[in-house]
């Protein structure tokens, strides 16, 4: 599991830019971002090189921020890479709350999944030939 930063923002012009600037001003690098919205607020999910420090900087600036464990899996950056992973997760009856992906390079993508429950899923993935990402693999992408 890796640590993901979740930030709740009001649906107002400039709030996302201001939150990202807060992270930048703290000297923290963002590696991935996912933004979803509801009627009243946006939910920003970030992978950074120092998630706890990013959360602290955002809280100090008045944002609601939390650090959440998520599963990250390295997959081939080809059509069907994500589908193969999701099929395996379905076979394991894993409940996926949300997910997003990003390319590391032309050959490798990282799929990030919030999985409810199964604490042994990383071992099952490894046994099936998948490659779960270690925290330092994300934090050291700089």
C-alpha positions as semicolon CSV with decimal commas, in nm:
position;residue;x (nm);y (nm);z (nm)
1;X;0,000;0,000;0,000
2;X;0,102;0,357;-0,061
3;X;-0,024;0,680;0,093
4;X;-0,256;0,904;-0,106
5;X;-0,350;1,256;-0,007
6;X;-0,720;1,344;-0,030
7;X;-0,820;1,711;-0,025
8;X;-1,175;1,847;-0,013
9;X;-1,225;2,177;-0,197
10;X;-1,521;2,409;-0,234
11;X;-1,647;2,425;-0,593
12;X;-1,512;2,776;-0,644
13;X;-1,290;2,922;-0,912
14;X;-0,922;2,916;-0,816
15;X;-0,947;2,670;-0,526
16;X;-0,763;2,389;-0,706
17;X;-0,485;2,621;-0,821
18;X;-0,447;2,761;-0,469
19;X;-0,429;2,415;-0,312
20;X;-0,168;2,303;-0,566
21;X;0,031;2,621;-0,500
22;X;0,023;2,545;-0,126
23;X;0,177;2,204;-0,195
24;X;0,437;2,359;-0,428
25;X;0,526;2,630;-0,174
26;X;0,597;2,354;0,079
27;X;0,854;2,210;-0,165
28;X;0,647;1,899;-0,230
29;X;0,628;1,739;-0,574
30;X;0,298;1,601;-0,705
31;X;0,327;1,285;-0,917
32;X;-0,042;1,224;-0,994
33;X;-0,372;1,402;-0,943
34;X;-0,733;1,293;-0,979
35;X;-1,020;1,538;-0,944
36;X;-1,385;1,444;-0,894
37;X;-1,673;1,670;-0,810
38;X;-2,001;1,661;-0,628
39;X;-2,268;1,931;-0,616
40;X;-2,100;2,109;-0,326
41;X;-1,729;2,027;-0,332
42;X;-1,444;1,871;-0,523
43;X;-1,240;1,573;-0,410
44;X;-0,874;1,591;-0,512
45;X;-0,660;1,280;-0,479
46;X;-0,285;1,333;-0,497
47;X;0,024;1,118;-0,498
48;X;0,315;1,325;-0,370
49;X;0,673;1,260;-0,267
50;X;0,585;1,335;0,099
51;X;0,212;1,280;0,161
52;X;0,214;1,351;0,536
53;X;0,402;1,679;0,489
54;X;0,164;1,776;0,207
55;X;-0,136;1,708;0,430
56;X;0,019;1,915;0,709
57;X;0,088;2,209;0,474
58;X;-0,266;2,199;0,337
59;X;-0,423;2,177;0,683
60;X;-0,211;2,472;0,798
61;X;-0,355;2,668;0,504
62;X;-0,711;2,580;0,607
63;X;-0,785;2,288;0,376
64;X;-0,948;1,960;0,479
65;X;-0,685;1,697;0,396
66;X;-0,643;1,331;0,487
67;X;-0,388;1,061;0,409
68;X;-0,541;0,734;0,288
69;X;-0,381;0,396;0,211
70;X;-0,437;0,285;-0,148
71;X;-0,317;-0,005;-0,358
72;X;-0,085;0,078;-0,648
73;X;0,009;-0,183;-0,907
74;X;0,264;-0,158;-1,187
75;X;0,116;-0,289;-1,513
76;X;0,226;-0,297;-1,877
77;X;0,137;0,029;-2,053
78;X;-0,058;-0,148;-2,327
79;X;-0,425;-0,187;-2,418
80;X;-0,577;-0,425;-2,163
81;X;-0,319;-0,366;-1,888
82;X;-0,581;-0,225;-1,652
83;X;-0,846;-0,474;-1,766
84;X;-0,623;-0,767;-1,674
85;X;-0,566;-0,625;-1,325
86;X;-0,936;-0,553;-1,274
87;X;-1,032;-0,904;-1,387
88;X;-0,798;-1,047;-1,126
89;X;-0,938;-0,815;-0,860
90;X;-1,290;-0,926;-0,957
91;X;-1,188;-1,292;-0,921
92;X;-1,068;-1,207;-0,569
93;X;-1,405;-1,042;-0,498
94;X;-1,224;-0,720;-0,411
95;X;-1,449;-0,418;-0,368
96;X;-1,290;-0,126;-0,553
97;X;-1,421;0,208;-0,429
98;X;-1,238;0,420;-0,687
99;X;-0,928;0,421;-0,900
100;X;-0,710;0,612;-1,144
101;X;-0,405;0,543;-1,357
102;X;-0,097;0,721;-1,484
103;X;0,185;0,634;-1,721
104;X;0,538;0,621;-1,586
105;X;0,689;0,577;-1,933
106;X;0,604;0,411;-2,265
107;X;0,628;0,065;-2,108
108;X;0,487;0,101;-1,756
109;X;0,167;0,240;-1,606
110;X;0,062;0,251;-1,243
111;X;-0,297;0,172;-1,152
112;X;-0,408;0,315;-0,817
113;X;-0,709;0,151;-0,650
114;X;-0,888;0,215;-0,322
115;X;-0,978;-0,137;-0,215
116;X;-1,222;-0,203;0,067
117;X;-1,125;-0,486;0,298
118;X;-0,882;-0,760;0,187
119;X;-0,554;-0,685;0,365
120;X;-0,384;-0,977;0,187
121;X;-0,449;-0,850;-0,165
122;X;-0,087;-0,741;-0,224
123;X;0,038;-1,093;-0,152
124;X;-0,227;-1,239;-0,383
125;X;-0,129;-0,996;-0,658
126;X;0,239;-1,084;-0,624
127;X;0,163;-1,457;-0,629
128;X;-0,037;-1,405;-0,950
129;X;0,254;-1,225;-1,120
130;X;0,144;-0,865;-1,065
131;X;0,382;-0,608;-0,921
132;X;0,244;-0,399;-0,632
133;X;0,420;-0,066;-0,599
134;X;0,618;0,008;-0,284
135;X;0,581;0,353;-0,124
136;X;0,939;0,450;-0,209
137;X;0,870;0,373;-0,577
138;X;0,615;0,657;-0,579
139;X;0,793;0,894;-0,345
140;X;1,116;0,868;-0,547
141;X;0,967;0,945;-0,891
142;X;1,139;1,287;-0,885
